[in-house]
mmCIF file of C-alpha atoms in Angstrom:
data_model
loop_
_atom_site.group_PDB
_atom_site.id
_atom_site.type_symbol
_atom_site.label_atom_id
_atom_site.label_comp_id
_atom_site.label_asym_id
_atom_site.label_seq_id
_atom_site.Cartn_x
_atom_site.Cartn_y
_atom_site.Cartn_z
ATOM 1 C CA MET A 843 49.261 149.785 124.650
ATOM 2 C CA LYS A 844 52.163 150.997 122.483
ATOM 3 C CA ARG A 845 54.068 152.002 125.624
ATOM 4 C CA PHE A 846 53.830 148.465 126.994
ATOM 5 C CA LEU A 847 55.295 147.003 123.805
ATOM 6 C CA PHE A 848 57.975 149.651 123.490
ATOM 7 C CA LEU A 849 59.446 149.031 126.973
ATOM 8 C CA PRO A 850 60.082 145.247 126.547
ATOM 9 C CA ILE A 851 61.593 145.772 123.085
ATOM 10 C CA VAL A 852 64.030 148.383 124.430
ATOM 11 C CA CYS A 853 64.977 146.125 127.377
ATOM 12 C CA LEU A 854 65.557 143.193 125.038
ATOM 13 C CA PHE A 855 67.752 145.317 122.755
ATOM 14 C CA VAL A 856 69.869 146.590 125.672
ATOM 15 C CA ALA A 857 70.272 143.105 127.153
ATOM 16 C CA CYS A 858 71.376 141.569 123.836
ATOM 17 C CA SER A 859 73.858 144.300 123.012
ATOM 18 C CA THR A 860 75.541 143.927 126.407
ATOM 19 C CA GLN A 861 75.782 140.169 125.919
ATOM 20 C CA LEU A 862 77.490 140.564 122.536
ATOM 21 C CA LYS A 863 80.131 142.899 123.986
ATOM 22 C CA THR A 864 80.887 140.500 126.822
ATOM 23 C CA HIS A 865 81.176 137.557 124.452
ATOM 24 C CA SER A 866 83.617 139.301 122.111
ATOM 25 C CA HIS A 867 85.649 140.464 125.122
ATOM 26 C CA LEU A 868 86.040 136.861 126.326
ATOM 27 C CA ILE A 869 87.183 135.659 122.922
ATOM 28 C CA ASP A 870 89.928 138.313 122.835
ATOM 29 C CA ASN A 871 91.198 137.318 126.297
ATOM 30 C CA ASN A 872 91.391 133.626 125.365
ATOM 31 C CA LYS A 873 93.705 134.421 122.467
ATOM 32 C CA VAL A 874 96.101 136.249 124.788
ATOM 33 C CA SER A 875 96.328 133.615 127.518
ATOM 34 C CA LEU A 876 99.117 131.063 127.052
ATOM 35 C CA THR A 877 99.396 127.807 128.953
ATOM 36 C CA ARG A 878 102.680 126.576 127.427
ATOM 37 C CA ARG A 879 105.840 128.653 127.057
ATOM 38 C CA TYR A 880 109.050 127.787 125.206
ATOM 39 C CA ILE A 881 111.997 127.970 127.617
ATOM 40 C CA GLY A 882 114.853 127.005 125.310
ATOM 41 C CA ASN A 883 116.654 123.960 123.993
ATOM 42 C CA PHE A 884 117.813 121.405 126.549
ATOM 43 C CA ILE A 885 121.559 121.517 127.318
ATOM 44 C CA ASP A 886 122.104 119.218 130.327
ATOM 45 C CA TYR A 887 121.063 118.582 133.920
ATOM 46 C CA SER A 888 122.399 117.908 137.399
ATOM 47 C CA HIS A 889 120.836 115.726 140.103
ATOM 48 C CA THR A 890 120.496 116.475 143.835
ATOM 49 C CA GLY A 891 119.615 113.656 146.231
ATOM 50 C CA PRO A 892 116.943 113.608 148.930
ATOM 51 C CA ASP A 893 119.398 114.059 151.806
ATOM 52 C CA TYR A 894 120.249 117.532 150.522
ATOM 53 C CA CYS A 895 116.877 119.059 149.750
ATOM 54 C CA ALA A 896 113.647 118.373 151.662
ATOM 55 C CA ASN A 897 113.722 114.598 151.043
ATOM 56 C CA ALA A 898 113.137 115.044 147.313
ATOM 57 C CA HIS A 899 115.161 114.123 144.250
ATOM 58 C CA LEU A 900 115.686 117.305 142.216
ATOM 59 C CA LEU A 901 116.834 117.795 138.640
ATOM 60 C CA TRP A 902 118.578 121.102 137.953
ATOM 61 C CA ILE A 903 117.920 121.746 134.272
ATOM 62 C CA ARG A 904 119.903 123.990 131.935
ATOM 63 C CA THR A 905 118.397 125.289 128.698
ATOM 64 C CA THR A 906 119.507 127.909 126.202
ATOM 65 C CA GLN A 907 117.381 130.523 128.011
ATOM 66 C CA PHE A 908 118.157 129.314 131.569
ATOM 67 C CA SER A 909 121.861 128.681 131.057
ATOM 68 C CA THR A 910 122.989 128.432 134.699
ATOM 69 C CA PHE A 911 122.188 125.646 137.134
ATOM 70 C CA GLY A 912 119.920 126.604 139.997
ATOM 71 C CA ARG A 913 117.277 128.647 138.220
ATOM 72 C CA LEU A 914 115.058 125.796 137.002
ATOM 73 C CA SER A 915 114.432 122.642 139.043
ATOM 74 C CA ALA A 916 112.064 119.703 138.701
ATOM 75 C CA PHE A 917 111.279 116.566 140.683
ATOM 76 C CA GLY A 918 112.959 113.394 139.414
ATOM 77 C CA LYS A 919 115.992 111.118 139.614
ATOM 78 C CA GLU A 920 117.015 110.983 135.962
ATOM 79 C CA CYS A 921 116.320 113.414 133.129
ATOM 80 C CA LYS A 922 115.242 111.824 129.850
ATOM 81 C CA PHE A 923 115.468 114.945 127.696
ATOM 82 C CA THR A 924 118.019 114.798 124.888
ATOM 83 C CA PRO A 925 120.440 117.693 124.210
ATOM 84 C CA GLY A 926 119.074 120.160 121.659
ATOM 85 C CA GLU A 927 115.455 119.203 122.288
ATOM 86 C CA ARG A 928 112.874 122.010 122.612
ATOM 87 C CA ILE A 929 111.649 122.355 126.222
ATOM 88 C CA TYR A 930 108.409 124.015 127.372
ATOM 89 C CA LEU A 931 107.014 125.242 130.682
ATOM 90 C CA LYS A 932 103.311 124.428 130.999
ATOM 91 C CA ARG A 933 100.874 125.877 133.539
ATOM 92 C CA MET A 934 98.684 123.085 134.868
ATOM 93 C CA TYR A 935 96.283 124.172 137.599
ATOM 94 C CA SER A 936 95.941 126.434 140.605
ATOM 95 C CA VAL A 937 96.767 125.135 144.055
ATOM 96 C CA PRO A 938 94.056 125.989 146.599
ATOM 97 C CA ASN A 939 96.002 128.041 149.118
ATOM 98 C CA ALA A 940 96.061 131.620 150.318
ATOM 99 C CA CYS A 941 98.055 132.864 147.314
ATOM 100 C CA GLY A 942 96.349 130.733 144.655
ATOM 101 C CA GLU A 943 99.665 129.639 143.124
ATOM 102 C CA TRP A 944 99.913 127.686 139.875
ATOM 103 C CA GLU A 945 101.564 124.294 139.460
ATOM 104 C CA TYR A 946 103.901 123.962 136.465
ATOM 105 C CA GLN A 947 105.477 121.142 134.517
ATOM 106 C CA ILE A 948 108.442 120.961 132.151
ATOM 107 C CA GLU A 949 107.804 119.001 128.971
ATOM 108 C CA ASN A 950 109.151 118.335 125.515
ATOM 109 C CA ASP A 951 107.286 117.763 122.258
ATOM 110 C CA SER A 952 106.892 114.063 122.998
ATOM 111 C CA SER A 953 105.752 112.509 126.275
ATOM 112 C CA VAL A 954 108.561 113.349 128.737
ATOM 113 C CA VAL A 955 107.143 115.449 131.602
ATOM 114 C CA TYR A 956 108.526 116.587 134.984
ATOM 115 C CA MET A 957 106.775 118.578 137.719
ATOM 116 C CA VAL A 958 108.550 121.842 138.486
ATOM 117 C CA SER A 959 109.730 122.312 142.054
ATOM 118 C CA LYS A 960 109.775 125.676 143.740
ATOM 119 C CA TYR A 961 113.405 125.280 144.856
ATOM 120 C CA LYS A 962 116.171 127.346 143.318
ATOM 121 C CA TYR A 963 119.663 128.568 144.172
ATOM 122 C CA ASP A 964 119.988 132.242 144.989
ATOM 123 C CA ASN A 965 123.442 133.541 146.013
ATOM 124 C CA ASN A 966 124.648 129.942 146.616
ATOM 125 C CA VAL A 967 121.774 129.275 149.054
ATOM 126 C CA LEU A 968 118.929 126.855 148.412
ATOM 127 C CA VAL A 969 115.616 128.721 148.728
ATOM 128 C CA HIS A 970 111.961 127.803 148.294
ATOM 129 C CA ALA A 971 110.537 130.378 145.867
ATOM 130 C CA SER A 972 107.279 130.879 144.070
ATOM 131 C CA PHE A 973 106.858 131.833 140.424
#
């Protein structure tokens, strides 16, 4: 009779201790994951029309960390960021494709938001790149 009680108590102890380790592991990973990253203060932008790039209006944004045009682009006709404003890159969701890529948006501290395009200039050539 004592053997029958001993076995369930040991199983319960092992199951609970494993659960506590998994739970604390998940809490540590959530602290590390960031969904919004500071990418500098806004400097200025340039606009490219739809006849030039895949029938889309693109904004080429310069910040203090991305100081040359062509590295950071977003969809839009006019940029409403003000010079000196803090700009962030925010990861939104995963696109269901073979690579499982993320969609990003550029935002400020208030409500101005632009979807990031995957176009950039590399060696004076317009390319479609992924992050």
